[in-house]
PDB file of C-alpha atoms in Angstrom:
ATOM      1  CA  UNK A 115      15.056  -1.292 -15.340  1.00 45.00           C
ATOM      2  CA  UNK A 116      12.113   1.340 -15.270  1.00 49.00           C
ATOM      3  CA  UNK A 117       9.665   0.307 -18.171  1.00 50.00           C
ATOM      4  CA  UNK A 118       6.684   3.004 -19.084  1.00 54.00           C
ATOM      5  CA  UNK A 119       3.542   0.823 -18.520  1.00 48.00           C
ATOM      6  CA  UNK A 120       2.727   1.124 -22.305  1.00 51.00           C
ATOM      7  CA  UNK A 121       5.940   0.124 -23.160  1.00 58.00           C
ATOM      8  CA  UNK A 122       5.873  -3.298 -25.322  1.00 62.00           C
ATOM      9  CA  UNK A 123       9.205  -4.503 -23.803  1.00 61.00           C
ATOM     10  CA  UNK A 124       7.498  -3.606 -20.295  1.00 59.00           C
ATOM     11  CA  UNK A 125       7.629  -7.173 -18.700  1.00 64.00           C
ATOM     12  CA  UNK A 126       3.956  -8.628 -18.878  1.00 80.00           C
ATOM     13  CA  UNK A 127       2.165  -8.895 -15.758  1.00 91.00           C
ATOM     14  CA  UNK A 128       0.829 -12.230 -14.750  1.00 94.00           C
ATOM     15  CA  UNK A 129      -2.766 -13.087 -13.217  1.00 96.00           C
ATOM     16  CA  UNK A 130      -1.398 -14.001 -10.049  1.00 96.00           C
ATOM     17  CA  UNK A 131      -0.011 -10.783 -10.016  1.00 95.00           C
ATOM     18  CA  UNK A 132      -2.979  -9.215 -10.651  1.00 96.00           C
ATOM     19  CA  UNK A 133      -4.987 -11.649  -7.991  1.00 97.00           C
ATOM     20  CA  UNK A 134      -2.042 -10.476  -5.305  1.00 95.00           C
ATOM     21  CA  UNK A 135      -2.764  -6.930  -5.660  1.00 95.00           C
ATOM     22  CA  UNK A 136      -6.578  -6.838  -6.006  1.00 96.00           C
ATOM     23  CA  UNK A 137      -7.334  -5.004  -3.071  1.00 96.00           C
ATOM     24  CA  UNK A 138      -4.450  -2.029  -3.483  1.00 95.00           C
ATOM     25  CA  UNK A 139      -5.556  -1.762  -7.092  1.00 96.00           C
ATOM     26  CA  UNK A 140      -9.560  -1.613  -5.742  1.00 95.00           C
ATOM     27  CA  UNK A 141      -9.069   1.274  -3.400  1.00 91.00           C
ATOM     28  CA  UNK A 142      -6.714   2.880  -5.990  1.00 89.00           C
ATOM     29  CA  UNK A 143      -4.093   3.359  -3.470  1.00 88.00           C
ATOM     30  CA  UNK A 144      -1.136   2.131  -5.599  1.00 88.00           C
ATOM     31  CA  UNK A 145       1.435   4.021  -8.044  1.00 89.00           C
ATOM     32  CA  UNK A 146       0.203   5.651 -11.451  1.00 90.00           C
ATOM     33  CA  UNK A 147       2.557   3.391 -13.460  1.00 89.00           C
ATOM     34  CA  UNK A 148       1.409   0.040 -12.112  1.00 90.00           C
ATOM     35  CA  UNK A 149      -2.778   0.888 -11.835  1.00 92.00           C
ATOM     36  CA  UNK A 150      -2.029   1.658 -15.683  1.00 92.00           C
ATOM     37  CA  UNK A 151      -0.137  -2.031 -16.016  1.00 92.00           C
ATOM     38  CA  UNK A 152      -3.050  -3.875 -14.099  1.00 94.00           C
ATOM     39  CA  UNK A 153      -5.420  -1.714 -16.133  1.00 94.00           C
ATOM     40  CA  UNK A 154      -4.737  -2.352 -19.332  1.00 93.00           C
ATOM     41  CA  UNK A 155      -4.087  -6.451 -18.158  1.00 95.00           C
ATOM     42  CA  UNK A 156      -8.061  -5.930 -16.943  1.00 95.00           C
ATOM     43  CA  UNK A 157      -9.174  -4.801 -20.078  1.00 94.00           C
ATOM     44  CA  UNK A 158      -7.703  -8.142 -22.214  1.00 93.00           C
ATOM     45  CA  UNK A 159      -8.031 -10.689 -19.268  1.00 95.00           C
ATOM     46  CA  UNK A 160     -11.807 -11.788 -18.362  1.00 96.00           C
ATOM     47  CA  UNK A 161     -11.022 -14.136 -15.538  1.00 96.00           C
ATOM     48  CA  UNK A 162      -8.915 -11.090 -13.669  1.00 97.00           C
ATOM     49  CA  UNK A 163     -11.835  -8.752 -14.188  1.00 97.00           C
ATOM     50  CA  UNK A 164     -13.843 -11.597 -12.574  1.00 97.00           C
ATOM     51  CA  UNK A 165     -11.838 -12.027  -9.379  1.00 98.00           C
ATOM     52  CA  UNK A 166     -11.403  -8.240  -9.051  1.00 98.00           C
ATOM     53  CA  UNK A 167     -15.471  -7.692  -9.515  1.00 97.00           C
ATOM     54  CA  UNK A 168     -15.898 -10.729  -6.796  1.00 98.00           C
ATOM     55  CA  UNK A 169     -13.785  -8.664  -4.559  1.00 98.00           C
ATOM     56  CA  UNK A 170     -15.257  -5.505  -5.057  1.00 97.00           C
ATOM     57  CA  UNK A 171     -18.801  -7.027  -4.643  1.00 97.00           C
ATOM     58  CA  UNK A 172     -17.340  -9.044  -0.967  1.00 98.00           C
ATOM     59  CA  UNK A 173     -16.011  -5.271  -0.404  1.00 96.00           C
ATOM     60  CA  UNK A 174     -19.271  -3.948  -0.852  1.00 96.00           C
ATOM     61  CA  UNK A 175     -21.216  -6.429   1.128  1.00 97.00           C
ATOM     62  CA  UNK A 176     -18.986  -6.593   3.822  1.00 96.00           C
ATOM     63  CA  UNK A 177     -19.513  -2.982   4.267  1.00 93.00           C
ATOM     64  CA  UNK A 178     -23.082  -3.307   4.881  1.00 91.00           C
ATOM     65  CA  UNK A 179     -23.191  -6.963   6.783  1.00 89.00           C
ATOM     66  CA  UNK A 180     -25.263  -7.329   9.932  1.00 81.00           C
ATOM     67  CA  UNK A 181     -23.101  -8.396  12.831  1.00 66.00           C
ATOM     68  CA  UNK A 182     -25.359 -10.165  14.234  1.00 59.00           C
ATOM     69  CA  UNK A 183     -25.107  -8.342  17.403  1.00 56.00           C
ATOM     70  CA  UNK A 184     -28.061  -8.221  19.810  1.00 56.00           C
ATOM     71  CA  UNK A 185     -29.294  -6.355  22.577  1.00 59.00           C
ATOM     72  CA  UNK A 186     -26.914  -7.625  24.946  1.00 63.00           C
ATOM     73  CA  UNK A 187     -27.636  -8.273  28.613  1.00 66.00           C
ATOM     74  CA  UNK A 188     -25.170  -5.386  30.137  1.00 73.00           C
ATOM     75  CA  UNK A 189     -26.446  -2.663  27.653  1.00 80.00           C
ATOM     76  CA  UNK A 190     -29.060  -1.431  30.423  1.00 83.00           C
ATOM     77  CA  UNK A 191     -26.135  -0.990  33.184  1.00 86.00           C
ATOM     78  CA  UNK A 192     -24.357   0.660  30.348  1.00 89.00           C
ATOM     79  CA  UNK A 193     -26.980   3.015  29.756  1.00 89.00           C
ATOM     80  CA  UNK A 194     -27.345   3.549  33.936  1.00 89.00           C
ATOM     81  CA  UNK A 195     -23.662   4.422  33.849  1.00 91.00           C
ATOM     82  CA  UNK A 196     -23.562   6.714  30.776  1.00 92.00           C
ATOM     83  CA  UNK A 197     -26.841   8.349  32.763  1.00 90.00           C
ATOM     84  CA  UNK A 198     -25.023   8.741  36.405  1.00 89.00           C
ATOM     85  CA  UNK A 199     -21.870  10.256  34.454  1.00 80.00           C
ATOM     86  CA  UNK A 200     -24.323  13.426  33.738  1.00 72.00           C
ATOM     87  CA  UNK A 201     -25.593  13.606  37.076  1.00 73.00           C
ATOM     88  CA  UNK A 202     -22.379  13.594  38.488  1.00 71.00           C
ATOM     89  CA  UNK A 203     -21.134  16.424  36.545  1.00 65.00           C
TER      90      UNK A 203
ATOM     91  CA  UNK B 134       7.852  -4.908  -4.932  1.00 51.00           C
ATOM     92  CA  UNK B 135       6.353  -2.311  -3.187  1.00 60.00           C
ATOM     93  CA  UNK B 136       3.426  -1.046  -4.938  1.00 62.00           C
ATOM     94  CA  UNK B 137       1.342   0.668  -2.800  1.00 66.00           C
ATOM     95  CA  UNK B 138       1.460   4.247  -2.435  1.00 64.00           C
ATOM     96  CA  UNK B 139       2.149   6.019   0.481  1.00 54.00           C
ATOM     97  CA  UNK B 140      -0.990   8.556  -0.013  1.00 42.00           C
ATOM     98  CA  UNK B 141      -4.079   8.069  -1.642  1.00 37.00           C
ATOM     99  CA  UNK B 142      -4.313   8.325  -5.214  1.00 36.00           C
ATOM    100  CA  UNK B 143      -7.425   9.255  -6.143  1.00 32.00           C
ATOM    101  CA  UNK B 144      -5.847  10.879  -8.608  1.00 36.00           C
ATOM    102  CA  UNK B 145      -8.681  12.262 -10.585  1.00 36.00           C
ATOM    103  CA  UNK B 146      -9.868  15.810  -9.812  1.00 40.00           C
ATOM    104  CA  UNK B 147     -13.381  14.998  -9.140  1.00 42.00           C
ATOM    105  CA  UNK B 148     -12.456  11.964  -7.324  1.00 46.00           C
ATOM    106  CA  UNK B 149     -10.196  13.809  -4.871  1.00 48.00           C
ATOM    107  CA  UNK B 150     -13.027  16.311  -4.643  1.00 52.00           C
ATOM    108  CA  UNK B 151     -15.189  13.754  -3.502  1.00 55.00           C
ATOM    109  CA  UNK B 152     -13.028  12.308  -1.093  1.00 54.00           C
ATOM    110  CA  UNK B 153     -12.271  15.747   0.225  1.00 57.00           C
ATOM    111  CA  UNK B 154     -16.020  16.278   0.910  1.00 59.00           C
ATOM    112  CA  UNK B 155     -16.659  12.427   1.916  1.00 57.00           C
ATOM    113  CA  UNK B 156     -14.152  13.503   4.925  1.00 59.00           C
ATOM    114  CA  UNK B 157     -15.521  16.831   6.048  1.00 63.00           C
ATOM    115  CA  UNK B 158     -19.255  15.112   6.298  1.00 72.00           C
ATOM    116  CA  UNK B 159     -17.584  12.443   8.587  1.00 74.00           C
ATOM    117  CA  UNK B 160     -15.312  15.263  10.483  1.00 77.00           C
ATOM    118  CA  UNK B 161     -18.917  16.858  11.457  1.00 83.00           C
ATOM    119  CA  UNK B 162     -21.038  14.155  11.966  1.00 86.00           C
ATOM    120  CA  UNK B 163     -18.333  12.925  14.422  1.00 85.00           C
ATOM    121  CA  UNK B 164     -18.002  16.471  15.876  1.00 88.00           C
ATOM    122  CA  UNK B 165     -21.611  16.630  16.443  1.00 92.00           C
ATOM    123  CA  UNK B 166     -21.695  12.962  17.846  1.00 93.00           C
ATOM    124  CA  UNK B 167     -19.093  13.797  20.501  1.00 92.00           C
ATOM    125  CA  UNK B 168     -21.092  16.799  21.697  1.00 92.00           C
ATOM    126  CA  UNK B 169     -24.240  15.172  22.215  1.00 94.00           C
ATOM    127  CA  UNK B 170     -22.090  12.558  24.374  1.00 94.00           C
ATOM    128  CA  UNK B 171     -20.306  14.819  26.448  1.00 92.00           C
ATOM    129  CA  UNK B 172     -23.972  16.804  26.992  1.00 91.00           C
ATOM    130  CA  UNK B 173     -25.432  13.348  28.142  1.00 92.00           C
ATOM    131  CA  UNK B 174     -27.503  12.361  25.476  1.00 94.00           C
ATOM    132  CA  UNK B 175     -28.844   8.992  26.066  1.00 92.00           C
ATOM    133  CA  UNK B 176     -30.024   8.528  22.341  1.00 93.00           C
ATOM    134  CA  UNK B 177     -26.111   9.544  21.105  1.00 95.00           C
ATOM    135  CA  UNK B 178     -24.871   6.840  23.099  1.00 94.00           C
ATOM    136  CA  UNK B 179     -27.069   4.043  22.693  1.00 92.00           C
ATOM    137  CA  UNK B 180     -26.277   5.120  18.500  1.00 91.00           C
ATOM    138  CA  UNK B 181     -22.546   4.984  19.266  1.00 93.00           C
ATOM    139  CA  UNK B 182     -23.111   1.478  21.064  1.00 92.00           C
ATOM    140  CA  UNK B 183     -24.920   0.110  18.324  1.00 88.00           C
ATOM    141  CA  UNK B 184     -23.306   0.941  15.781  1.00 88.00           C
ATOM    142  CA  UNK B 185     -19.824  -0.468  17.196  1.00 91.00           C
ATOM    143  CA  UNK B 186     -20.489  -3.093  19.752  1.00 91.00           C
ATOM    144  CA  UNK B 187     -20.719  -5.854  17.045  1.00 89.00           C
ATOM    145  CA  UNK B 188     -17.115  -5.256  15.545  1.00 91.00           C
ATOM    146  CA  UNK B 189     -15.606  -4.429  19.015  1.00 94.00           C
ATOM    147  CA  UNK B 190     -16.560  -8.225  20.102  1.00 92.00           C
ATOM    148  CA  UNK B 191     -15.622  -9.709  17.010  1.00 91.00           C
ATOM    149  CA  UNK B 192     -12.424  -7.780  17.319  1.00 93.00           C
ATOM    150  CA  UNK B 193     -12.116  -8.924  20.733  1.00 93.00           C
ATOM    151  CA  UNK B 194     -12.624 -12.503  19.870  1.00 90.00           C
ATOM    152  CA  UNK B 195      -8.858 -12.539  18.208  1.00 89.00           C
ATOM    153  CA  UNK B 196      -7.732 -11.657  21.834  1.00 90.00           C
ATOM    154  CA  UNK B 197      -9.351 -14.526  24.043  1.00 89.00           C
ATOM    155  CA  UNK B 198     -11.040 -17.977  23.991  1.00 80.00           C
ATOM    156  CA  UNK B 199     -14.550 -17.307  24.568  1.00 86.00           C
ATOM    157  CA  UNK B 200     -17.929 -14.902  23.336  1.00 87.00           C
ATOM    158  CA  UNK B 201     -18.113 -14.569  26.634  1.00 89.00           C
ATOM    159  CA  UNK B 202     -15.051 -13.183  27.604  1.00 91.00           C
ATOM    160  CA  UNK B 203     -15.153 -11.224  24.849  1.00 92.00           C
ATOM    161  CA  UNK B 204     -18.739  -9.475  26.191  1.00 91.00           C
ATOM    162  CA  UNK B 205     -16.284  -8.705  29.103  1.00 92.00           C
ATOM    163  CA  UNK B 206     -14.065  -6.571  27.433  1.00 95.00           C
ATOM    164  CA  UNK B 207     -15.953  -5.025  25.199  1.00 95.00           C
ATOM    165  CA  UNK B 208     -18.368  -4.204  28.730  1.00 94.00           C
ATOM    166  CA  UNK B 209     -15.091  -2.986  29.996  1.00 95.00           C
ATOM    167  CA  UNK B 210     -14.119  -1.085  26.983  1.00 97.00           C
ATOM    168  CA  UNK B 211     -17.557   1.403  26.925  1.00 96.00           C
ATOM    169  CA  UNK B 212     -17.258   1.882  30.566  1.00 95.00           C
ATOM    170  CA  UNK B 213     -13.777   3.484  30.088  1.00 96.00           C
ATOM    171  CA  UNK B 214     -14.918   5.500  27.048  1.00 96.00           C
ATOM    172  CA  UNK B 215     -17.664   6.327  29.485  1.00 95.00           C
ATOM    173  CA  UNK B 216     -14.996   7.436  31.855  1.00 93.00           C
ATOM    174  CA  UNK B 217     -12.934   9.124  30.113  1.00 93.00           C
ATOM    175  CA  UNK B 218     -14.918  11.024  27.168  1.00 93.00           C
ATOM    176  CA  UNK B 219     -14.207  14.529  28.647  1.00 89.00           C
ATOM    177  CA  UNK B 220     -10.436  13.356  28.566  1.00 90.00           C
ATOM    178  CA  UNK B 221     -10.659  12.122  24.882  1.00 92.00           C
ATOM    179  CA  UNK B 222      -8.643  14.831  23.023  1.00 90.00           C
ATOM    180  CA  UNK B 223      -9.344  14.228  19.331  1.00 89.00           C
ATOM    181  CA  UNK B 224      -5.722  13.522  18.266  1.00 87.00           C
ATOM    182  CA  UNK B 225      -7.674  10.614  16.271  1.00 87.00           C
ATOM    183  CA  UNK B 226     -11.458   9.893  15.453  1.00 89.00           C
ATOM    184  CA  UNK B 227     -13.832   8.963  18.424  1.00 93.00           C
ATOM    185  CA  UNK B 228     -13.681   5.249  16.656  1.00 91.00           C
ATOM    186  CA  UNK B 229     -10.175   4.729  16.229  1.00 92.00           C
ATOM    187  CA  UNK B 230      -9.682   5.827  20.011  1.00 94.00           C
ATOM    188  CA  UNK B 231     -12.688   3.084  21.162  1.00 96.00           C
ATOM    189  CA  UNK B 232     -10.876   0.271  18.999  1.00 95.00           C
ATOM    190  CA  UNK B 233      -7.576   1.412  20.691  1.00 94.00           C
ATOM    191  CA  UNK B 234      -9.048   1.069  24.171  1.00 96.00           C
ATOM    192  CA  UNK B 235     -10.689  -2.184  23.174  1.00 96.00           C
ATOM    193  CA  UNK B 236      -7.003  -3.572  21.519  1.00 95.00           C
ATOM    194  CA  UNK B 237      -5.489  -2.674  24.943  1.00 94.00           C
ATOM    195  CA  UNK B 238      -7.964  -4.186  27.046  1.00 95.00           C
ATOM    196  CA  UNK B 239      -8.130  -7.408  24.973  1.00 94.00           C
ATOM    197  CA  UNK B 240      -4.431  -7.823  24.804  1.00 92.00           C
ATOM    198  CA  UNK B 241      -4.575  -7.333  28.933  1.00 90.00           C
ATOM    199  CA  UNK B 242      -6.961  -9.888  29.233  1.00 89.00           C
ATOM    200  CA  UNK B 243      -5.264 -12.575  26.404  1.00 81.00           C
ATOM    201  CA  UNK B 244      -2.330 -12.268  28.453  1.00 77.00           C
ATOM    202  CA  UNK B 245      -3.773 -12.752  31.790  1.00 77.00           C
ATOM    203  CA  UNK B 246      -5.251 -15.943  30.448  1.00 74.00           C
ATOM    204  CA  UNK B 247      -2.254 -17.082  28.815  1.00 62.00           C
ATOM    205  CA  UNK B 248      -3.668 -16.910  24.973  1.00 55.00           C
ATOM    206  CA  UNK B 249      -0.178 -15.144  24.508  1.00 49.00           C
ATOM    207  CA  UNK B 250       1.800 -17.694  22.989  1.00 43.00           C
ATOM    208  CA  UNK B 251      -0.961 -18.007  20.399  1.00 47.00           C
ATOM    209  CA  UNK B 252      -0.358 -14.507  19.731  1.00 47.00           C
ATOM    210  CA  UNK B 253       2.971 -14.580  18.207  1.00 44.00           C
ATOM    211  CA  UNK B 254       2.030 -17.691  16.487  1.00 40.00           C
ATOM    212  CA  UNK B 255      -0.838 -15.958  14.676  1.00 45.00           C
ATOM    213  CA  UNK B 256       1.317 -12.984  14.151  1.00 48.00           C
ATOM    214  CA  UNK B 257       4.393 -14.869  12.685  1.00 40.00           C
ATOM    215  CA  UNK B 258       2.306 -17.401  10.223  1.00 41.00           C
ATOM    216  CA  UNK B 259       0.157 -14.871   8.209  1.00 51.00           C
ATOM    217  CA  UNK B 260       2.438 -12.516   6.668  1.00 54.00           C
ATOM    218  CA  UNK B 261       4.207 -11.650   3.632  1.00 56.00           C
ATOM    219  CA  UNK B 262       5.246 -15.391   2.108  1.00 64.00           C
ATOM    220  CA  UNK B 263       1.752 -16.620   1.306  1.00 75.00           C
ATOM    221  CA  UNK B 264      -0.104 -16.489  -1.695  1.00 82.00           C
ATOM    222  CA  UNK B 265      -3.910 -14.943  -1.247  1.00 88.00           C
ATOM    223  CA  UNK B 266      -5.002 -16.908  -4.167  1.00 93.00           C
ATOM    224  CA  UNK B 267      -4.785 -20.563  -3.665  1.00 92.00           C
ATOM    225  CA  UNK B 268      -1.806 -21.448  -6.089  1.00 93.00           C
ATOM    226  CA  UNK B 269      -3.614 -24.256  -7.631  1.00 94.00           C
ATOM    227  CA  UNK B 270      -6.038 -22.304  -9.667  1.00 95.00           C
ATOM    228  CA  UNK B 271      -2.936 -21.126 -11.952  1.00 96.00           C
ATOM    229  CA  UNK B 272      -1.071 -22.791 -14.544  1.00 96.00           C
ATOM    230  CA  UNK B 273       1.713 -23.820 -12.666  1.00 95.00           C
ATOM    231  CA  UNK B 274       4.232 -24.360 -16.037  1.00 94.00           C
ATOM    232  CA  UNK B 275       4.241 -23.503 -19.361  1.00 92.00           C
ATOM    233  CA  UNK B 276       3.932 -20.684 -21.545  1.00 90.00           C
ATOM    234  CA  UNK B 277       0.671 -19.837 -19.157  1.00 93.00           C
ATOM    235  CA  UNK B 278       2.399 -20.352 -16.158  1.00 94.00           C
ATOM    236  CA  UNK B 279       1.341 -17.676 -13.351  1.00 94.00           C
ATOM    237  CA  UNK B 280      -2.329 -17.714 -15.399  1.00 95.00           C
ATOM    238  CA  UNK B 281      -5.608 -18.675 -14.471  1.00 97.00           C
ATOM    239  CA  UNK B 282      -6.204 -22.610 -15.090  1.00 96.00           C
ATOM    240  CA  UNK B 283      -9.416 -22.474 -13.117  1.00 96.00           C
ATOM    241  CA  UNK B 284     -11.003 -18.496 -13.961  1.00 96.00           C
ATOM    242  CA  UNK B 285     -13.439 -17.238 -11.240  1.00 96.00           C
ATOM    243  CA  UNK B 286     -16.693 -17.043 -12.734  1.00 95.00           C
ATOM    244  CA  UNK B 287     -18.392 -13.540 -13.203  1.00 96.00           C
ATOM    245  CA  UNK B 288     -20.855 -13.199 -10.471  1.00 96.00           C
ATOM    246  CA  UNK B 289     -23.557 -10.628 -11.342  1.00 93.00           C
ATOM    247  CA  UNK B 290     -23.698  -6.819 -10.375  1.00 92.00           C
ATOM    248  CA  UNK B 291     -26.782  -7.493  -7.300  1.00 95.00           C
ATOM    249  CA  UNK B 292     -24.537 -10.018  -5.747  1.00 96.00           C
ATOM    250  CA  UNK B 293     -23.640  -7.929  -2.815  1.00 96.00           C
ATOM    251  CA  UNK B 294     -27.556  -7.005  -2.211  1.00 96.00           C
ATOM    252  CA  UNK B 295     -28.316 -10.919  -2.907  1.00 96.00           C
ATOM    253  CA  UNK B 296     -25.757 -11.934  -0.055  1.00 96.00           C
ATOM    254  CA  UNK B 297     -27.110  -9.489   2.362  1.00 96.00           C
ATOM    255  CA  UNK B 298     -30.589 -10.899   1.878  1.00 96.00           C
ATOM    256  CA  UNK B 299     -29.528 -14.263   2.252  1.00 95.00           C
ATOM    257  CA  UNK B 300     -29.704 -15.428   5.986  1.00 94.00           C
ATOM    258  CA  UNK B 301     -27.410 -18.428   4.725  1.00 94.00           C
ATOM    259  CA  UNK B 302     -24.985 -16.267   3.125  1.00 95.00           C
ATOM    260  CA  UNK B 303     -24.777 -13.202   6.318  1.00 94.00           C
ATOM    261  CA  UNK B 304     -23.926 -16.566   8.220  1.00 93.00           C
ATOM    262  CA  UNK B 305     -21.565 -18.033   6.276  1.00 95.00           C
ATOM    263  CA  UNK B 306     -19.745 -14.690   5.840  1.00 95.00           C
ATOM    264  CA  UNK B 307     -19.576 -13.655   9.793  1.00 92.00           C
ATOM    265  CA  UNK B 308     -18.315 -17.683  10.505  1.00 92.00           C
ATOM    266  CA  UNK B 309     -15.261 -16.976   7.868  1.00 95.00           C
ATOM    267  CA  UNK B 310     -14.671 -13.612   9.510  1.00 94.00           C
ATOM    268  CA  UNK B 311     -15.047 -15.606  12.661  1.00 90.00           C
ATOM    269  CA  UNK B 312     -12.198 -17.792  11.655  1.00 92.00           C
ATOM    270  CA  UNK B 313      -9.809 -15.385  10.311  1.00 94.00           C
ATOM    271  CA  UNK B 314      -6.320 -15.468  12.489  1.00 93.00           C
ATOM    272  CA  UNK B 315      -6.404 -12.381  14.709  1.00 92.00           C
ATOM    273  CA  UNK B 316      -4.015 -10.306  12.191  1.00 93.00           C
ATOM    274  CA  UNK B 317      -5.827 -10.130   9.533  1.00 95.00           C
ATOM    275  CA  UNK B 318      -9.656 -10.141  11.274  1.00 95.00           C
ATOM    276  CA  UNK B 319      -8.493  -6.477  12.762  1.00 94.00           C
ATOM    277  CA  UNK B 320      -7.678  -5.124   9.079  1.00 96.00           C
ATOM    278  CA  UNK B 321     -10.910  -6.520   7.722  1.00 96.00           C
ATOM    279  CA  UNK B 322     -12.990  -5.282  10.535  1.00 95.00           C
ATOM    280  CA  UNK B 323     -11.786  -1.888  10.429  1.00 95.00           C
ATOM    281  CA  UNK B 324     -11.304  -1.384   7.294  1.00 96.00           C
ATOM    282  CA  UNK B 325     -14.350  -3.145   5.611  1.00 96.00           C
ATOM    283  CA  UNK B 326     -16.912  -3.519   8.000  1.00 94.00           C
ATOM    284  CA  UNK B 327     -16.177  -0.344  10.005  1.00 91.00           C
ATOM    285  CA  UNK B 328     -14.632   2.008   6.973  1.00 90.00           C
ATOM    286  CA  UNK B 329     -11.798   3.754   8.951  1.00 91.00           C
ATOM    287  CA  UNK B 330      -9.220   5.214   6.719  1.00 90.00           C
ATOM    288  CA  UNK B 331      -6.173   3.791   5.882  1.00 94.00           C
ATOM    289  CA  UNK B 332      -3.832   6.005   7.538  1.00 92.00           C
ATOM    290  CA  UNK B 333      -5.858   5.794  11.048  1.00 91.00           C
ATOM    291  CA  UNK B 334      -6.188   1.463  10.321  1.00 94.00           C
ATOM    292  CA  UNK B 335      -1.936   1.663  10.411  1.00 95.00           C
ATOM    293  CA  UNK B 336      -1.380   3.900  13.167  1.00 92.00           C
ATOM    294  CA  UNK B 337      -4.367   1.896  15.216  1.00 92.00           C
ATOM    295  CA  UNK B 338      -2.435  -1.743  14.634  1.00 94.00           C
ATOM    296  CA  UNK B 339       0.949   0.250  13.998  1.00 93.00           C
ATOM    297  CA  UNK B 340       1.502  -1.419  11.032  1.00 95.00           C
ATOM    298  CA  UNK B 341       2.687  -0.419   7.668  1.00 95.00           C
ATOM    299  CA  UNK B 342       0.296   0.242   4.676  1.00 95.00           C
ATOM    300  CA  UNK B 343       1.925  -2.555   2.796  1.00 93.00           C
ATOM    301  CA  UNK B 344       1.151  -4.463   5.371  1.00 94.00           C
ATOM    302  CA  UNK B 345      -2.324  -3.620   5.827  1.00 96.00           C
ATOM    303  CA  UNK B 346      -3.050  -4.290   2.128  1.00 95.00           C
ATOM    304  CA  UNK B 347      -1.074  -8.012   2.433  1.00 95.00           C
ATOM    305  CA  UNK B 348      -3.114  -8.762   5.149  1.00 96.00           C
ATOM    306  CA  UNK B 349      -6.733  -6.786   3.932  1.00 97.00           C
ATOM    307  CA  UNK B 350      -6.699  -8.683   0.939  1.00 97.00           C
ATOM    308  CA  UNK B 351      -5.863 -11.944   2.500  1.00 96.00           C
ATOM    309  CA  UNK B 352      -8.980 -11.410   4.528  1.00 97.00           C
ATOM    310  CA  UNK B 353     -10.993 -10.484   1.642  1.00 97.00           C
ATOM    311  CA  UNK B 354      -9.846 -13.406  -0.489  1.00 97.00           C
ATOM    312  CA  UNK B 355     -10.941 -16.042   2.634  1.00 96.00           C
ATOM    313  CA  UNK B 356     -14.499 -14.085   2.722  1.00 97.00           C
ATOM    314  CA  UNK B 357     -14.468 -14.684  -1.004  1.00 97.00           C
ATOM    315  CA  UNK B 358     -13.772 -18.258  -0.745  1.00 96.00           C
ATOM    316  CA  UNK B 359     -16.962 -18.608   1.254  1.00 96.00           C
ATOM    317  CA  UNK B 360     -19.069 -16.368  -0.949  1.00 97.00           C
ATOM    318  CA  UNK B 361     -18.088 -18.152  -3.907  1.00 96.00           C
ATOM    319  CA  UNK B 362     -18.819 -21.296  -2.194  1.00 95.00           C
ATOM    320  CA  UNK B 363     -22.177 -20.193  -1.564  1.00 95.00           C
ATOM    321  CA  UNK B 364     -22.830 -19.014  -4.764  1.00 95.00           C
ATOM    322  CA  UNK B 365     -21.998 -22.195  -6.257  1.00 92.00           C
ATOM    323  CA  UNK B 366     -23.976 -24.425  -3.966  1.00 89.00           C
ATOM    324  CA  UNK B 367     -21.235 -26.075  -2.376  1.00 79.00           C
ATOM    325  CA  UNK B 368     -21.202 -24.683   1.105  1.00 78.00           C
ATOM    326  CA  UNK B 369     -20.621 -26.848   3.765  1.00 70.00           C
ATOM    327  CA  UNK B 370     -23.175 -26.015   6.457  1.00 61.00           C
ATOM    328  CA  UNK B 371     -22.815 -23.178   9.076  1.00 54.00           C
TER     329      UNK B 371
END
């Protein structure tokens, strides 16, 4: 049976479910009714609110995470191969 | 229950306009980069290598046993990119094309090194039946079953910047990524580190959007656990 998210009879969502769906929610990639159910839960649940913020912080940090890639040994060879490509055309 | 929408739902009009603008901006940047590459601009090639080399090595590490071999696979990938640049048909983004070449070469190399038995073990063991978040953090019985027993503590708004400013935190996050099983690592690298669009990630890895989000969240959660330990001062030395 399909419920409207604001329907009082709609089954309550559990924190464990919110935690599993955190990434889909943050990417705004879920159906409207589910997005609303989770938003309503978040408004009343400090634990889930903190969890989603943590996942969002991780997501932001990963975006700018330095890879530790350093000038690698063969970079010179690649540059030469790239330059040779131009000369051969 | 499938809650993943099959099309991106940046539903507010303003959000949709912003998303569209971003896509157009990145397409224009890529077009410009590609024509510089095709004209033989060495600066453009260096830019491309510096931007993606780290992620390519991380990705290759999922298929082969040691870093040296992964570096060789990435080197072969770049050589293939140089040789095939004129034949690139732009049916995907340049970045997706490069990662596609890498995956193909890394799989080949992994199979030659007899890693194929491990691939199937990784692929079958890390799928849908497992919770991302440690179940013991939730009440198991009673009226509160399924709700937090040990809720996460709030992090402040500057947490991402603070993490990036700490070498220990950066090392810990890099180690956490390195330790991820391949199938969830490659989703995290493409989506969160490289910023590849959901549909392109799915096409590159040949997975559904539901699968992508299961894997992506599992990967983010593992990195989150490491960050949580770092912030609480309980992180093992890395």
